[in-house]
GROMACS .gro file of C-alpha atoms in nm:
model
  251
    1UNK     CA    1  -2.169 -11.162 -10.939
    2UNK     CA    2  -2.356 -11.000 -10.652
    3UNK     CA    3  -2.280 -10.656 -10.785
    4UNK     CA    4  -2.415 -10.756 -11.128
    5UNK     CA    5  -2.737 -10.887 -10.977
    6UNK     CA    6  -2.784 -10.573 -10.774
    7UNK     CA    7  -2.712 -10.359 -11.079
    8UNK     CA    8  -2.970 -10.545 -11.289
    9UNK     CA    9  -3.225 -10.530 -11.009
   10UNK     CA   10  -3.166 -10.162 -10.960
   11UNK     CA   11  -3.214 -10.096 -11.330
   12UNK     CA   12  -3.538 -10.293 -11.318
   13UNK     CA   13  -3.686 -10.094 -11.031
   14UNK     CA   14  -3.514  -9.755 -11.059
   15UNK     CA   15  -3.838  -9.604 -11.189
   16UNK     CA   16  -4.017  -9.699 -10.866
   17UNK     CA   17  -4.025  -9.504 -10.536
   18UNK     CA   18  -3.786  -9.491 -10.241
   19UNK     CA   19  -3.705  -9.863 -10.266
   20UNK     CA   20  -3.585  -9.816 -10.622
   21UNK     CA   21  -3.380  -9.512 -10.519
   22UNK     CA   22  -3.216  -9.716 -10.244
   23UNK     CA   23  -3.133  -9.997 -10.486
   24UNK     CA   24  -2.988  -9.747 -10.735
   25UNK     CA   25  -2.766  -9.608 -10.462
   26UNK     CA   26  -2.663  -9.961 -10.369
   27UNK     CA   27  -2.580 -10.036 -10.731
   28UNK     CA   28  -2.363  -9.723 -10.744
   29UNK     CA   29  -2.192  -9.836 -10.426
   30UNK     CA   30  -2.108 -10.183 -10.563
   31UNK     CA   31  -2.034 -10.103 -10.925
   32UNK     CA   32  -1.848  -9.770 -10.931
   33UNK     CA   33  -1.714  -9.651 -10.596
   34UNK     CA   34  -1.509  -9.378 -10.765
   35UNK     CA   35  -1.785  -9.259 -10.995
   36UNK     CA   36  -1.849  -8.885 -11.007
   37UNK     CA   37  -2.211  -8.924 -11.122
   38UNK     CA   38  -2.468  -8.745 -10.905
   39UNK     CA   39  -2.642  -8.964 -10.647
   40UNK     CA   40  -3.022  -8.938 -10.637
   41UNK     CA   41  -3.147  -8.745 -10.338
   42UNK     CA   42  -3.314  -8.943 -10.062
   43UNK     CA   43  -3.684  -8.869 -10.011
   44UNK     CA   44  -3.777  -8.659  -9.710
   45UNK     CA   45  -4.086  -8.872  -9.638
   46UNK     CA   46  -4.148  -9.244  -9.654
   47UNK     CA   47  -4.329  -9.409  -9.942
   48UNK     CA   48  -4.685  -9.531  -9.943
   49UNK     CA   49  -4.772  -9.847  -9.749
   50UNK     CA   50  -5.067 -10.079  -9.730
   51UNK     CA   51  -5.205 -10.210  -9.405
   52UNK     CA   52  -4.951  -9.995  -9.222
   53UNK     CA   53  -4.638 -10.207  -9.284
   54UNK     CA   54  -4.639 -10.345  -9.641
   55UNK     CA   55  -4.463 -10.116  -9.896
   56UNK     CA   56  -4.657 -10.014 -10.203
   57UNK     CA   57  -4.357 -10.099 -10.421
   58UNK     CA   58  -4.401 -10.469 -10.339
   59UNK     CA   59  -4.750 -10.466 -10.487
   60UNK     CA   60  -4.630 -10.271 -10.792
   61UNK     CA   61  -4.356 -10.528 -10.853
   62UNK     CA   62  -4.596 -10.826 -10.826
   63UNK     CA   63  -4.881 -10.676 -11.030
   64UNK     CA   64  -4.728 -10.748 -11.375
   65UNK     CA   65  -4.668 -11.114 -11.280
   66UNK     CA   66  -4.959 -11.205 -11.053
   67UNK     CA   67  -5.228 -10.948 -11.118
   68UNK     CA   68  -5.416 -10.737 -10.864
   69UNK     CA   69  -5.495 -11.024 -10.621
   70UNK     CA   70  -5.150 -11.179 -10.650
   71UNK     CA   71  -4.988 -11.009 -10.347
   72UNK     CA   72  -5.282 -11.106 -10.122
   73UNK     CA   73  -5.285 -11.464 -10.252
   74UNK     CA   74  -4.909 -11.482 -10.205
   75UNK     CA   75  -4.936 -11.350  -9.849
   76UNK     CA   76  -5.224 -11.582  -9.760
   77UNK     CA   77  -5.050 -11.883  -9.916
   78UNK     CA   78  -4.724 -11.804  -9.740
   79UNK     CA   79  -4.904 -11.767  -9.406
   80UNK     CA   80  -5.092 -12.094  -9.464
   81UNK     CA   81  -4.769 -12.270  -9.555
   82UNK     CA   82  -4.593 -12.144  -9.242
   83UNK     CA   83  -4.881 -12.247  -9.017
   84UNK     CA   84  -4.947 -12.585  -9.186
   85UNK     CA   85  -4.584 -12.688  -9.173
   86UNK     CA   86  -4.568 -12.566  -8.813
   87UNK     CA   87  -4.284 -12.337  -8.899
   88UNK     CA   88  -4.460 -12.092  -8.675
   89UNK     CA   89  -4.686 -12.221  -8.392
   90UNK     CA   90  -4.963 -12.001  -8.256
   91UNK     CA   91  -4.945 -11.972  -7.878
   92UNK     CA   92  -5.015 -11.717  -7.607
   93UNK     CA   93  -4.718 -11.509  -7.720
   94UNK     CA   94  -4.885 -11.467  -8.059
   95UNK     CA   95  -5.193 -11.313  -7.899
   96UNK     CA   96  -4.975 -11.096  -7.679
   97UNK     CA   97  -4.779 -10.981  -7.986
   98UNK     CA   98  -5.105 -10.913  -8.170
   99UNK     CA   99  -5.232 -10.707  -7.876
  100UNK     CA  100  -4.907 -10.519  -7.853
  101UNK     CA  101  -4.905 -10.462  -8.229
  102UNK     CA  102  -5.261 -10.335  -8.211
  103UNK     CA  103  -5.172 -10.098  -7.931
  104UNK     CA  104  -4.863  -9.981  -8.117
  105UNK     CA  105  -5.055  -9.926  -8.440
  106UNK     CA  106  -5.329  -9.740  -8.251
  107UNK     CA  107  -5.069  -9.527  -8.075
  108UNK     CA  108  -4.891  -9.453  -8.400
  109UNK     CA  109  -5.213  -9.356  -8.574
  110UNK     CA  110  -5.340  -9.159  -8.275
  111UNK     CA  111  -5.026  -8.981  -8.159
  112UNK     CA  112  -4.808  -9.020  -8.464
  113UNK     CA  113  -4.901  -8.690  -8.634
  114UNK     CA  114  -4.843  -8.491  -8.315
  115UNK     CA  115  -4.510  -8.663  -8.251
  116UNK     CA  116  -4.416  -8.616  -8.615
  117UNK     CA  117  -4.507  -8.247  -8.598
  118UNK     CA  118  -4.300  -8.209  -8.279
  119UNK     CA  119  -4.010  -8.394  -8.438
  120UNK     CA  120  -4.042  -8.181  -8.752
  121UNK     CA  121  -4.041  -7.870  -8.534
  122UNK     CA  122  -3.723  -7.984  -8.359
  123UNK     CA  123  -3.574  -8.074  -8.694
  124UNK     CA  124  -3.668  -7.734  -8.836
  125UNK     CA  125  -3.509  -7.563  -8.536
  126UNK     CA  126  -3.193  -7.765  -8.587
  127UNK     CA  127  -3.197  -7.689  -8.957
  128UNK     CA  128  -3.256  -7.320  -8.884
  129UNK     CA  129  -2.965  -7.312  -8.640
  130UNK     CA  130  -2.747  -7.495  -8.890
  131UNK     CA  131  -2.860  -7.250  -9.160
  132UNK     CA  132  -2.775  -6.958  -8.930
  133UNK     CA  133  -2.432  -7.104  -8.870
  134UNK     CA  134  -2.394  -7.160  -9.243
  135UNK     CA  135  -2.507  -6.804  -9.324
  136UNK     CA  136  -2.268  -6.667  -9.061
  137UNK     CA  137  -1.986  -6.875  -9.204
  138UNK     CA  138  -2.076  -6.768  -9.558
  139UNK     CA  139  -2.087  -6.404  -9.446
  140UNK     CA  140  -1.750  -6.430  -9.276
  141UNK     CA  141  -1.602  -6.610  -9.576
  142UNK     CA  142  -1.749  -6.352  -9.814
  143UNK     CA  143  -1.602  -6.077  -9.596
  144UNK     CA  144  -1.270  -6.263  -9.597
  145UNK     CA  145  -1.286  -6.282  -9.977
  146UNK     CA  146  -1.360  -5.910  -9.996
  147UNK     CA  147  -1.072  -5.836  -9.757
  148UNK     CA  148  -0.843  -6.055  -9.964
  149UNK     CA  149  -0.946  -5.874 -10.283
  150UNK     CA  150  -0.890  -5.542 -10.107
  151UNK     CA  151  -0.545  -5.655  -9.994
  152UNK     CA  152  -0.465  -5.764 -10.349
  153UNK     CA  153  -0.584  -5.426 -10.472
  154UNK     CA  154  -0.366  -5.259 -10.211
  155UNK     CA  155  -0.073  -5.473 -10.320
  156UNK     CA  156  -0.125  -5.355 -10.677
  157UNK     CA  157  -0.151  -4.998 -10.552
  158UNK     CA  158   0.169  -5.050 -10.350
  159UNK     CA  159   0.347  -5.133 -10.675
  160UNK     CA  160   0.218  -4.808 -10.824
  161UNK     CA  161   0.327  -4.625 -10.507
  162UNK     CA  162   0.677  -4.770 -10.542
  163UNK     CA  163   0.686  -4.653 -10.904
  164UNK     CA  164   0.577  -4.305 -10.795
  165UNK     CA  165   0.844  -4.302 -10.525
  166UNK     CA  166   1.106  -4.408 -10.779
  167UNK     CA  167   0.992  -4.126 -11.006
  168UNK     CA  168   1.006  -3.881 -10.717
  169UNK     CA  169   1.359  -3.992 -10.627
  170UNK     CA  170   1.462  -3.960 -10.991
  171UNK     CA  171   1.309  -3.611 -11.004
  172UNK     CA  172   1.489  -3.514 -10.682
  173UNK     CA  173   1.818  -3.639 -10.822
  174UNK     CA  174   1.758  -3.452 -11.147
  175UNK     CA  175   1.665  -3.137 -10.953
  176UNK     CA  176   1.977  -3.167 -10.740
  177UNK     CA  177   2.191  -3.215 -11.051
  178UNK     CA  178   2.038  -2.913 -11.219
  179UNK     CA  179   2.083  -2.704 -10.904
  180UNK     CA  180   2.450  -2.797 -10.894
  181UNK     CA  181   2.487  -2.722 -11.266
  182UNK     CA  182   2.318  -2.386 -11.206
  183UNK     CA  183   2.546  -2.318 -10.910
  184UNK     CA  184   2.854  -2.401 -11.119
  185UNK     CA  185   2.723  -2.183 -11.401
  186UNK     CA  186   2.669  -1.892 -11.162
  187UNK     CA  187   3.017  -1.933 -11.016
  188UNK     CA  188   3.174  -1.943 -11.363
  189UNK     CA  189   2.968  -1.638 -11.466
  190UNK     CA  190   3.081  -1.452 -11.156
  191UNK     CA  191   3.443  -1.533 -11.235
  192UNK     CA  192   3.397  -1.421 -11.596
  193UNK     CA  193   3.215  -1.105 -11.482
  194UNK     CA  194   3.504  -1.036 -11.245
  195UNK     CA  195   3.755  -1.074 -11.526
  196UNK     CA  196   3.545  -0.844 -11.751
  197UNK     CA  197   3.509  -0.588 -11.473
  198UNK     CA  198   3.886  -0.609 -11.407
  199UNK     CA  199   3.964  -0.555 -11.777
  200UNK     CA  200   3.713  -0.266 -11.792
  201UNK     CA  201   3.876  -0.110 -11.487
  202UNK     CA  202   4.221  -0.146 -11.638
  203UNK     CA  203   4.099   0.007 -11.965
  204UNK     CA  204   3.923   0.298 -11.786
  205UNK     CA  205   4.230   0.364 -11.570
  206UNK     CA  206   4.450   0.359 -11.880
  207UNK     CA  207   4.212   0.600 -12.058
  208UNK     CA  208   4.203   0.834 -11.760
  209UNK     CA  209   4.576   0.816 -11.727
  210UNK     CA  210   4.614   0.886 -12.102
  211UNK     CA  211   4.370   1.181 -12.087
  212UNK     CA  212   4.543   1.325 -11.785
  213UNK     CA  213   4.882   1.284 -11.952
  214UNK     CA  214   4.758   1.449 -12.273
  215UNK     CA  215   4.598   1.736 -12.084
  216UNK     CA  216   4.908   1.783 -11.878
  217UNK     CA  217   5.133   1.786 -12.185
  218UNK     CA  218   4.896   2.019 -12.371
  219UNK     CA  219   4.881   2.260 -12.078
  220UNK     CA  220   5.254   2.251 -12.035
  221UNK     CA  221   5.311   2.304 -12.410
  222UNK     CA  222   5.103   2.629 -12.423
  223UNK     CA  223   5.322   2.944 -12.386
  224UNK     CA  224   5.199   3.271 -12.227
  225UNK     CA  225   5.201   3.444 -12.566
  226UNK     CA  226   4.986   3.171 -12.717
  227UNK     CA  227   4.754   3.190 -12.421
  228UNK     CA  228   4.706   3.567 -12.466
  229UNK     CA  229   4.645   3.523 -12.837
  230UNK     CA  230   4.394   3.251 -12.775
  231UNK     CA  231   4.209   3.463 -12.521
  232UNK     CA  232   4.200   3.760 -12.757
  233UNK     CA  233   4.073   3.537 -13.038
  234UNK     CA  234   3.794   3.406 -12.808
  235UNK     CA  235   3.693   3.761 -12.713
  236UNK     CA  236   3.678   3.863 -13.078
  237UNK     CA  237   3.465   3.561 -13.164
  238UNK     CA  238   3.229   3.639 -12.877
  239UNK     CA  239   3.185   3.999 -12.996
  240UNK     CA  240   3.110   3.885 -13.350
  241UNK     CA  241   2.851   3.639 -13.221
  242UNK     CA  242   2.692   3.917 -13.012
  243UNK     CA  243   2.656   4.143 -13.318
  244UNK     CA  244   2.501   3.865 -13.521
  245UNK     CA  245   2.256   3.798 -13.243
  246UNK     CA  246   2.159   4.168 -13.217
  247UNK     CA  247   2.103   4.185 -13.591
  248UNK     CA  248   1.873   3.884 -13.581
  249UNK     CA  249   1.681   4.042 -13.294
  250UNK     CA  250   1.640   4.377 -13.475
  251UNK     CA  251   1.520   4.210 -13.793
   0.00000   0.00000   0.00000
């Protein structure tokens, strides 16, 4: 029931100033503790007041019901009621409180702006330090993010490096295989060349042996008479060639 009343009251005054904002926050607190709706930001400065202590919102709430003089009449009537019924009795403490209130109000009005400026300066320094810490943290986090992205990029590059190494190993294995195949081919070729050279040598030796055997048999088969006849025939042929040559020269 209390939450419903607060909710209705907050809806009635949510268009007003800081008081309405506070009631709206209170309604959010009582009605939906797990709500994800954005909470209105609190004002940095206090709302307007009348006579130093009375909020302006109170007058704005009473104006539609009582008119412009309603808040003053209500205050005067309430004060008269309290004094007439002796709910509050005026004594020396009242005058002391009035004097103290006067001094406090004078001090607030006289030194309040300077104190407020000093407090704002301290607050600004604190905010600036907090902002510096925040900026430093944001910078370090941004650098950490960049480092993480760089490490991820390096990890991706490491995968490519592993692929390149695998390719290199495969190329080395293929090169080694081809070198061994080439070595085997050369060895086989050398063996075949040796066999060919051996066969060629055998054939050449057989031919030389056959030529020598033929020459030897031919030489041994020629008789002295045949040798003389052959020499005479060669001499005759040479003389005939000489005459033919002389005739060609003379012509």
